[in-house]
CSV table of C-alpha atoms in Angstrom, one decimal:
chain,number,residue,atom,x,y,z
A,19,MET,CA,-41.4,104.1,26.0
A,20,ASN,CA,-43.5,100.9,25.6
A,21,GLY,CA,-41.5,99.3,28.3
A,22,ARG,CA,-38.2,99.6,26.4
A,23,ASP,CA,-34.9,101.0,27.8
A,24,PRO,CA,-34.9,104.9,27.4
A,25,ASP,CA,-32.8,106.3,24.4
A,26,ARG,CA,-32.8,110.0,24.8
A,27,ASP,CA,-31.4,110.6,21.3
A,28,LEU,CA,-34.2,108.6,19.7
A,29,ASP,CA,-36.8,110.3,21.9
A,30,ASP,CA,-35.5,113.7,20.8
A,31,LEU,CA,-35.6,112.7,17.2
A,32,LEU,CA,-39.2,111.5,17.5
A,33,GLU,CA,-40.4,114.7,19.2
A,34,ARG,CA,-38.8,116.9,16.6
A,35,ASP,CA,-40.4,114.9,13.6
A,36,PRO,CA,-43.8,113.4,14.3
A,37,ARG,CA,-43.7,111.7,10.8
A,38,ILE,CA,-40.9,109.5,11.8
A,39,GLY,CA,-43.0,108.3,14.9
A,40,ARG,CA,-45.9,107.3,12.5
A,41,GLN,CA,-43.5,105.3,10.3
A,42,LEU,CA,-42.1,103.6,13.3
A,43,ARG,CA,-45.7,102.5,14.4
A,44,LEU,CA,-46.5,101.2,10.9
A,45,LEU,CA,-43.3,99.1,10.8
A,46,ARG,CA,-44.2,97.7,14.1
A,47,ALA,CA,-47.7,96.8,13.1
A,48,ALA,CA,-46.6,95.1,9.8
A,49,ARG,CA,-46.0,91.3,9.8
A,50,LEU,CA,-43.4,89.8,7.4
A,51,LYS,CA,-44.2,86.6,5.4
A,52,THR,CA,-42.0,83.7,5.9
A,53,PRO,CA,-39.7,83.3,2.8
A,54,PRO,CA,-40.3,79.8,0.9
A,55,LEU,CA,-37.7,77.0,1.3
A,56,ASP,CA,-35.2,76.4,-1.5
A,57,ARG,CA,-35.9,73.0,-3.3
A,58,ALA,CA,-32.1,72.5,-3.7
A,59,PHE,CA,-31.8,72.7,0.1
A,60,ARG,CA,-34.4,70.1,0.5
A,61,SER,CA,-32.8,67.6,-1.9
A,62,ALA,CA,-29.4,68.2,-0.3
A,63,LEU,CA,-30.9,67.7,3.2
A,64,ARG,CA,-32.6,64.5,2.0
A,65,ARG,CA,-29.4,63.1,0.6
A,66,GLN,CA,-27.6,64.0,3.8
A,67,LEU,CA,-30.2,62.2,5.9
A,68,LEU,CA,-30.2,59.1,3.7
A,69,ALA,CA,-26.4,58.9,3.8
A,70,GLU,CA,-26.3,59.1,7.5
A,71,ALA,CA,-29.0,56.4,8.0
A,72,TYR,CA,-27.1,54.0,5.5
A,73,HIS,CA,-23.7,54.7,7.4
A,74,ARG,CA,-25.5,53.7,10.7
A,75,TYR,CA,-27.0,50.6,9.1
A,76,GLU,CA,-23.7,49.6,7.7
A,77,GLN,CA,-22.1,49.9,11.0
A,78,GLN,CA,-24.6,47.6,12.7
A,79,ALA,CA,-24.6,44.9,9.9
A,80,ARG,CA,-20.8,44.7,9.2
A,81,PRO,CA,-19.5,41.2,10.0
A,82,GLY,CA,-17.0,40.4,12.6
A,83,PHE,CA,-13.4,39.5,12.1
A,84,LEU,CA,-13.8,35.7,11.8
A,85,ALA,CA,-16.9,36.1,9.5
A,86,GLN,CA,-14.8,38.2,7.2
A,87,ILE,CA,-12.0,35.5,7.1
A,88,LEU,CA,-14.4,32.5,6.6
A,89,SER,CA,-16.2,34.2,3.5
A,90,GLY,CA,-15.5,35.7,0.2
A,91,PRO,CA,-12.1,35.3,-1.5
A,92,ARG,CA,-10.0,34.8,1.7
A,93,PHE,CA,-12.0,31.7,2.5
A,94,ALA,CA,-11.6,30.4,-0.9
A,95,PHE,CA,-7.9,31.0,-0.9
A,96,ALA,CA,-7.5,29.3,2.5
A,97,THR,CA,-9.6,26.3,1.3
A,98,GLY,CA,-7.2,25.9,-1.7
A,99,LEU,CA,-4.1,26.1,0.4
A,100,ALA,CA,-5.4,23.6,2.8
A,101,GLY,CA,-6.1,21.1,-0.1
A,102,ILE,CA,-2.5,21.6,-1.4
A,103,VAL,CA,-1.1,20.8,2.1
A,104,LEU,CA,-3.2,17.8,2.4
A,105,ILE,CA,-2.1,16.4,-1.0
A,106,ALA,CA,1.6,17.0,-0.1
A,107,VAL,CA,1.1,15.1,3.2
A,108,LEU,CA,-0.4,12.1,1.5
A,109,PHE,CA,2.3,12.1,-1.1
A,110,LEU,CA,5.0,12.1,1.5
A,111,ALA,CA,3.1,9.3,3.5
A,112,ASN,CA,3.0,7.1,0.3
A,113,GLY,CA,-0.8,7.6,0.1
A,114,ASN,CA,-1.4,6.3,3.6
A,115,LEU,CA,-4.0,8.2,5.3
A,116,PHE,CA,-2.9,6.8,8.7
A,117,GLY,CA,0.5,8.5,8.2
A,118,PRO,CA,3.9,6.7,8.1
A,119,GLY,CA,4.2,4.3,11.0
A,120,GLN,CA,0.5,3.9,11.4
A,121,VAL,CA,-0.3,0.3,10.4
A,122,GLU,CA,-3.8,-0.7,9.0
A,123,VAL,CA,-4.6,-4.4,9.0
A,124,ILE,CA,-6.9,-5.3,6.0
A,125,PRO,CA,-8.9,-8.6,6.5
A,126,PRO,CA,-10.2,-10.8,3.7
A,127,SER,CA,-13.3,-9.4,1.9
A,128,HIS,CA,-14.8,-12.9,1.4
A,129,PRO,CA,-14.8,-16.4,3.0
A,130,VAL,CA,-11.8,-18.5,2.6
A,131,GLY,CA,-11.9,-22.1,1.1
A,132,VAL,CA,-10.8,-24.8,3.4
A,133,ASP,CA,-7.8,-25.6,1.1
A,134,GLN,CA,-6.7,-22.0,0.7
A,135,PRO,CA,-4.4,-20.0,3.0
A,136,ILE,CA,-5.7,-17.2,5.2
A,137,THR,CA,-4.5,-13.9,3.9
A,138,VAL,CA,-3.9,-10.9,6.0
A,139,SER,CA,-2.9,-7.7,4.2
A,140,PHE,CA,-1.1,-4.6,5.6
A,141,ASN,CA,-1.2,-1.1,4.2
A,142,GLN,CA,2.8,-0.9,4.3
A,143,PRO,CA,5.8,-3.2,4.3
A,144,MET,CA,6.1,-5.0,7.6
A,145,ASP,CA,9.0,-6.7,9.7
A,146,HIS,CA,8.1,-10.3,8.9
A,147,LYS,CA,9.8,-11.7,11.9
A,148,SER,CA,8.0,-9.5,14.5
A,149,VAL,CA,4.7,-10.0,12.9
A,150,GLU,CA,4.9,-13.8,12.9
A,151,GLU,CA,6.0,-13.9,16.4
A,152,SER,CA,3.1,-11.7,17.6
A,153,ILE,CA,0.3,-13.6,15.9
A,154,ARG,CA,-2.1,-15.9,17.9
A,155,ILE,CA,-4.7,-18.0,16.1
A,156,GLU,CA,-8.0,-19.3,17.5
A,157,PRO,CA,-8.9,-22.2,17.3
A,158,ALA,CA,-5.3,-23.0,18.0
A,159,THR,CA,-3.8,-24.1,14.6
A,160,GLN,CA,-0.1,-25.1,13.8
A,161,VAL,CA,0.7,-22.9,10.7
A,162,ALA,CA,3.5,-21.9,8.3
A,163,TYR,CA,3.9,-18.3,7.1
A,164,THR,CA,4.5,-17.0,3.6
A,165,TRP,CA,4.9,-13.3,2.5
A,166,GLN,CA,3.8,-12.0,-0.9
A,167,GLY,CA,4.7,-8.1,-0.7
A,168,ASN,CA,2.5,-6.7,2.0
A,169,ASN,CA,0.3,-9.8,2.1
A,170,LEU,CA,0.8,-12.5,4.8
A,171,LEU,CA,-0.3,-16.0,3.8
A,172,ILE,CA,-1.1,-18.2,6.8
A,173,GLN,CA,-1.3,-22.0,5.8
A,174,PRO,CA,-2.1,-24.8,8.2
A,175,ALA,CA,0.5,-27.5,8.7
A,176,SER,CA,-2.3,-30.1,7.9
A,177,GLY,CA,-2.9,-28.4,4.5
A,178,THR,CA,-6.6,-27.5,5.1
A,179,LEU,CA,-8.7,-25.4,7.3
A,180,ALA,CA,-11.9,-26.6,9.2
A,181,ALA,CA,-14.9,-26.1,7.2
A,182,ASN,CA,-17.6,-23.6,8.1
A,183,THR,CA,-15.5,-22.2,10.9
A,184,GLN,CA,-14.6,-18.7,12.1
A,185,TYR,CA,-10.9,-18.3,12.7
A,186,HIS,CA,-9.6,-15.3,14.7
A,187,VAL,CA,-6.1,-14.0,13.8
A,188,THR,CA,-4.9,-11.7,16.6
A,189,ILE,CA,-1.8,-9.5,16.1
A,190,ALA,CA,-0.1,-8.1,19.3
A,191,PRO,CA,0.8,-4.5,19.5
A,192,GLN,CA,4.5,-5.3,19.4
A,193,ALA,CA,4.3,-6.3,15.7
A,194,LYS,CA,6.4,-3.8,13.7
A,195,ALA,CA,6.4,-2.1,10.4
A,196,ALA,CA,9.5,-2.4,8.2
A,197,ALA,CA,10.5,1.0,9.3
A,198,GLY,CA,10.6,-0.2,12.8
A,199,ALA,CA,7.4,1.4,14.4
A,200,PRO,CA,5.2,-0.9,16.3
A,201,ILE,CA,1.5,-1.0,15.4
A,202,GLY,CA,0.7,0.0,18.8
A,203,LYS,CA,-2.7,-1.6,19.4
A,204,THR,CA,-4.0,-5.1,19.1
A,205,ALA,CA,-5.6,-6.0,15.7
A,206,VAL,CA,-8.1,-8.9,15.4
A,207,VAL,CA,-9.0,-10.3,12.1
A,208,ALA,CA,-12.0,-12.7,11.7
A,209,ILE,CA,-12.1,-15.1,8.9
A,210,ASN,CA,-14.9,-17.5,7.9
A,211,THR,CA,-14.2,-20.7,6.0
A,212,THR,CA,-16.7,-21.9,3.4
A,213,PRO,CA,-18.8,-25.0,4.1
A,214,VAL,CA,-18.0,-28.3,2.4
A,215,LEU,CA,-20.6,-28.6,-0.5
A,216,THR,CA,-21.9,-32.2,-1.4
A,217,PRO,CA,-21.4,-32.2,-5.2
A,218,SER,CA,-24.4,-33.1,-7.3
A,219,PRO,CA,-24.1,-36.2,-9.6
A,220,SER,CA,-22.9,-35.2,-12.9
A,221,PRO,CA,-24.4,-36.9,-16.1
A,222,THR,CA,-22.6,-40.0,-17.3
A,223,ALA,CA,-20.5,-39.0,-20.3
A,224,THR,CA,-19.5,-41.2,-23.2
A,225,PRO,CA,-16.2,-42.5,-22.3
A,226,SER,CA,-13.3,-41.4,-24.6
A,227,PRO,CA,-10.0,-43.2,-25.1
A,228,ALA,CA,-7.8,-42.6,-22.0
A,229,ALA,CA,-4.6,-40.6,-22.9
A,230,GLN,CA,-1.3,-42.1,-22.0
A,231,VAL,CA,-0.2,-41.0,-18.5
A,232,ILE,CA,3.0,-41.3,-16.7
A,233,THR,CA,2.5,-43.4,-13.5
A,234,ILE,CA,4.4,-44.3,-10.4
A,235,THR,CA,5.5,-47.8,-10.0
A,236,SER,CA,4.9,-49.9,-6.8
A,237,GLU,CA,8.3,-48.9,-5.7
A,238,ARG,CA,7.2,-45.3,-5.9
A,239,ASN,CA,9.6,-44.4,-8.6
A,240,LEU,CA,8.8,-41.8,-11.4
A,241,ALA,CA,8.9,-43.0,-15.0
A,242,SER,CA,11.9,-42.1,-17.1
A,243,ALA,CA,10.1,-39.4,-18.9
A,244,GLY,CA,9.9,-37.2,-15.9
A,245,SER,CA,12.1,-35.6,-13.1
A,246,PRO,CA,10.7,-35.1,-9.6
A,247,LEU,CA,10.4,-31.6,-8.1
A,248,GLY,CA,9.6,-32.6,-4.5
A,249,TRP,CA,6.9,-33.7,-2.1
A,250,SER,CA,4.1,-32.0,-0.3
A,251,GLN,CA,4.6,-31.5,3.4
A,252,ASP,CA,2.5,-34.3,4.4
A,253,GLY,CA,4.4,-36.7,2.0
A,254,LEU,CA,1.3,-37.9,0.2
A,255,THR,CA,1.8,-35.9,-3.1
A,256,LEU,CA,4.7,-35.7,-5.5
A,257,TYR,CA,5.2,-33.1,-7.9
A,258,TYR,CA,7.3,-33.6,-11.0
A,259,LEU,CA,8.3,-32.2,-14.4
A,260,ALA,CA,7.6,-34.3,-17.5
A,261,GLY,CA,7.6,-33.2,-21.2
A,262,GLY,CA,7.1,-29.6,-20.5
A,263,ASP,CA,4.3,-30.2,-18.0
A,264,VAL,CA,4.3,-29.9,-14.3
A,265,ALA,CA,2.1,-32.6,-12.8
A,266,GLN,CA,1.3,-34.1,-9.5
A,267,ILE,CA,0.5,-37.7,-8.3
A,268,GLN,CA,-0.3,-39.3,-5.0
A,269,SER,CA,2.0,-41.5,-3.3
A,270,ASP,CA,-0.4,-44.6,-4.0
A,271,GLY,CA,-0.4,-43.8,-7.7
A,272,SER,CA,-3.8,-42.0,-7.8
A,273,GLY,CA,-4.9,-38.5,-8.4
A,274,GLN,CA,-2.5,-37.8,-11.2
A,275,LYS,CA,-3.2,-34.4,-13.0
A,276,ASN,CA,-1.4,-31.6,-14.8
A,277,LEU,CA,-0.9,-28.2,-13.0
A,278,LEU,CA,0.8,-26.5,-15.8
A,279,SER,CA,0.6,-27.8,-19.3
A,280,GLY,CA,3.2,-27.3,-22.0
A,281,GLY,CA,6.3,-25.1,-22.5
A,282,VAL,CA,7.6,-25.5,-18.8
A,283,THR,CA,11.5,-25.5,-19.0
A,284,ALA,CA,12.3,-25.0,-15.3
A,285,ALA,CA,10.4,-25.5,-12.1
A,286,ALA,CA,11.2,-25.7,-8.4
A,287,LEU,CA,9.2,-26.5,-5.2
A,288,SER,CA,9.5,-24.3,-2.0
A,289,SER,CA,11.1,-26.0,1.0
A,290,ASP,CA,7.7,-26.1,2.8
A,291,GLY,CA,6.1,-27.7,-0.1
A,292,HIS,CA,3.4,-25.0,-0.4
A,293,ARG,CA,4.4,-23.0,-3.4
A,294,LEU,CA,5.7,-23.8,-6.9
A,295,LEU,CA,7.9,-21.5,-9.1
A,296,ALA,CA,8.0,-22.3,-12.9
A,297,PHE,CA,9.2,-20.7,-16.1
A,298,GLN,CA,6.6,-21.1,-18.9
A,299,GLY,CA,6.4,-19.3,-22.1
A,300,ALA,CA,8.9,-16.4,-21.3
A,301,LYS,CA,6.7,-15.8,-17.9
A,302,LEU,CA,7.7,-16.5,-14.3
A,303,LEU,CA,4.8,-18.1,-12.5
A,304,THR,CA,3.9,-19.1,-8.8
A,305,LEU,CA,1.4,-21.5,-7.8
A,306,ALA,CA,0.0,-22.0,-4.3
A,307,LEU,CA,-0.2,-25.7,-3.3
A,308,PRO,CA,-2.4,-27.7,-3.1
A,309,ALA,CA,-3.4,-26.0,-6.4
A,310,THR,CA,-7.1,-24.6,-6.3
A,311,SER,CA,-6.6,-21.4,-8.5
A,312,SER,CA,-4.8,-20.1,-11.5
A,313,PRO,CA,-1.1,-19.4,-11.2
A,314,GLU,CA,0.2,-15.8,-10.4
A,315,VAL,CA,2.4,-14.2,-13.0
A,316,LEU,CA,5.4,-12.5,-11.5
A,317,GLY,CA,6.7,-11.1,-14.8
A,318,SER,CA,8.2,-11.8,-18.1
A,319,VAL,CA,11.8,-12.8,-18.7
A,320,ALA,CA,13.4,-13.7,-22.1
A,321,ALA,CA,15.1,-16.7,-20.9
A,322,VAL,CA,16.3,-18.3,-17.7
A,323,SER,CA,18.7,-21.2,-16.9
A,324,GLY,CA,16.9,-22.3,-13.7
A,325,VAL,CA,14.6,-21.3,-10.9
A,326,GLY,CA,14.7,-22.0,-7.1
A,327,TRP,CA,13.9,-20.5,-3.8
A,328,GLN,CA,15.7,-18.6,-1.0
A,329,ASN,CA,13.4,-19.5,1.9
A,330,ALA,CA,10.1,-17.8,0.9
A,331,THR,CA,11.6,-15.7,-2.0
A,332,PRO,CA,11.4,-17.0,-5.5
A,333,ILE,CA,14.6,-16.6,-7.6
A,334,TYR,CA,15.9,-17.5,-11.1
A,335,TRP,CA,19.3,-17.3,-12.8
A,336,THR,CA,20.7,-16.8,-16.2
A,337,GLY,CA,24.0,-17.4,-18.1
A,338,GLN,CA,24.6,-21.0,-17.4
A,339,PRO,CA,27.0,-22.6,-18.5
A,340,GLY,CA,29.0,-19.4,-18.0
A,341,ASN,CA,29.1,-16.7,-15.4
A,342,VAL,CA,25.7,-17.2,-13.8
A,343,THR,CA,23.6,-14.2,-12.5
A,344,PHE,CA,20.9,-14.7,-9.9
A,345,PHE,CA,17.8,-12.5,-9.5
A,346,ASN,CA,14.8,-12.0,-7.2
A,347,ALA,CA,11.8,-13.2,-9.3
A,348,ALA,CA,9.4,-10.9,-7.7
A,349,ASP,CA,11.1,-7.6,-8.3
A,350,ARG,CA,14.1,-8.5,-10.6
A,351,THR,CA,16.7,-7.2,-8.3
A,352,GLN,CA,20.1,-8.9,-8.6
A,353,LEU,CA,21.1,-11.2,-5.7
A,354,GLY,CA,24.6,-12.1,-6.9
A,355,ALA,CA,26.8,-13.6,-9.7
A,356,THR,CA,29.6,-16.2,-10.0
A,357,PRO,CA,32.9,-14.7,-10.8
A,358,VAL,CA,33.8,-17.8,-13.0
A,359,PRO,CA,31.7,-20.0,-15.4
A,360,ALA,CA,29.5,-22.5,-13.8
A,361,GLY,CA,28.6,-25.9,-15.2
A,362,SER,CA,26.4,-27.8,-12.5
A,363,LEU,CA,24.7,-25.9,-9.7
A,364,TYR,CA,23.6,-27.2,-6.3
A,365,LEU,CA,21.5,-24.7,-4.3
A,366,ALA,CA,21.3,-25.1,-0.4
A,367,PRO,CA,17.8,-25.9,0.9
A,368,ASP,CA,17.3,-22.4,2.4
A,369,GLY,CA,18.9,-20.8,-0.8
A,370,SER,CA,21.5,-18.9,1.2
A,371,LYS,CA,24.5,-20.7,-0.4
A,372,LEU,CA,25.4,-22.3,-3.6
A,373,VAL,CA,27.9,-25.0,-4.6
A,374,TYR,CA,28.8,-25.1,-8.3
A,375,THR,CA,31.4,-26.7,-10.4
A,376,THR,CA,33.2,-25.2,-13.4
A,377,PRO,CA,32.4,-26.7,-16.9
A,378,THR,CA,34.5,-29.4,-18.3
A,379,GLY,CA,37.8,-27.8,-19.4
A,380,THR,CA,39.6,-27.5,-22.6
A,381,SER,CA,43.2,-27.8,-21.5
A,382,SER,CA,45.2,-29.6,-18.7
A,383,THR,CA,45.2,-26.3,-16.7
A,384,ASN,CA,41.4,-26.1,-16.8
A,385,PRO,CA,40.3,-29.7,-16.3
A,386,GLY,CA,36.8,-28.8,-15.2
A,387,GLY,CA,34.8,-30.0,-12.2
A,388,GLN,CA,36.4,-27.4,-9.8
A,389,PRO,CA,34.0,-26.9,-7.0
A,390,HIS,CA,33.3,-23.4,-5.7
A,391,LEU,CA,31.1,-22.3,-2.6
A,392,TYR,CA,29.2,-19.0,-3.2
A,393,ASP,CA,27.6,-17.1,-0.3
A,394,PHE,CA,24.7,-14.9,-1.3
A,395,SER,CA,24.7,-12.8,1.9
A,396,SER,CA,28.3,-11.7,1.5
A,397,ARG,CA,28.6,-12.4,-2.2
A,398,ALA,CA,31.9,-14.2,-1.6
A,399,ASP,CA,33.2,-16.9,-3.7
A,400,HIS,CA,35.4,-19.8,-2.2
A,401,PRO,CA,37.2,-22.3,-4.4
A,402,TRP,CA,37.9,-25.7,-3.2
A,403,ALA,CA,41.0,-27.8,-3.8
A,404,GLN,CA,39.1,-31.1,-4.6
A,405,THR,CA,37.6,-32.2,-7.8
A,406,ILE,CA,34.0,-33.3,-7.6
A,407,SER,CA,33.0,-36.4,-9.6
A,408,SER,CA,29.4,-36.7,-8.5
A,409,ASN,CA,26.3,-34.7,-7.4
A,410,VAL,CA,26.4,-32.7,-4.3
A,411,ALA,CA,24.0,-33.5,-1.3
A,412,TRP,CA,23.1,-30.7,1.0
A,413,GLU,CA,22.1,-31.5,4.6
A,414,PRO,CA,18.7,-30.1,5.6
A,415,GLY,CA,20.2,-27.3,7.6
A,416,SER,CA,22.1,-25.9,4.8
A,417,THR,CA,25.4,-25.9,6.7
A,418,ARG,CA,27.1,-29.0,5.2
A,419,VAL,CA,27.5,-30.9,1.9
A,420,ALA,CA,28.5,-34.3,0.9
A,421,TYR,CA,30.1,-35.3,-2.5
A,422,LEU,CA,32.3,-38.0,-4.1
A,423,SER,CA,35.9,-37.0,-4.8
A,424,ALA,CA,38.9,-39.3,-5.9
A,425,GLY,CA,36.7,-42.4,-5.1
A,426,SER,CA,35.8,-41.4,-1.5
A,427,VAL,CA,32.9,-39.5,0.1
A,428,GLN,CA,33.9,-36.0,1.2
A,429,LEU,CA,31.9,-33.9,3.7
């Protein structure tokens, strides 16, 4: 029926009751309306679609592993940690960005006067001997070396540099730091000297009464008011202490002037004649010679008995006449002390040894004048059997002394 599969039971029912057939035809002819969609269903579907779209977009825009590390709180934490590590490295390297053992040579920042030494600075303590042996200077110049901390002062033997000239100081790679590491590469420092300026004539001033000055006689002897400290290396200038003043005068009697005025109680000239050490007004001072600038203050000391030099190291001592203690004037470290009281002191030219005599005694068992030899390197004291009745004269090599004892010269 109507192309459907035969159903005998249904066909029998329709034949028996025609009304059922009519109702069946009515149902087939009727068309049902599509029911309206639920608004809640629409909202839920919209939310689901938006969530799915956002999830897909987030998956595509999500940064990679490195991008996550280098952004946000993680990157801030890593940056702070790196800063702390860098500060620790600088602290352990004593603030040296080149690291321990890496040497930086610092040239002068301005031209050098012809009567001033060439100063080459290092960023850490150096091995003095290896640095001096590795230096080459152009134009070729005979020089002397002096160290002030990490600064190397290069002074020509003639006393002056050539005017308006560029000097090149070359330091070979084998130069070593104090820790023993070589600098590893050649360092070249260029230094320019100032030109000699022709002074403009000064206006004539009204002459004032000349102050009384101490002069040198034709025999080249200093007047009785002063005591000589030593000569310049060229033998043309004499330095002396007179009335609390340190002064200089040329060998022909000209060019007299005060270098330190008033209150100087002790002074000593270095063996090369290029530096002066003095005690003035409770301060230890050093002055480069020939004097062209103000003295350098090494520090304050309440009182000193005397000053001197151990090669290029300034020293001073206290306690004389009594047990004498010796100190490094630059850093106040103790260098040694005499085990018995000392009256007169005679320091070797290089400052490595000392001959001293005991003060005048108060009994027959302590007659005084007993000589002792003190060695600073070993801090050993050696008493001698003879009695010294004169000053002690050291030979230039600091290995022998001569003195008068019992009417004869002893060596």
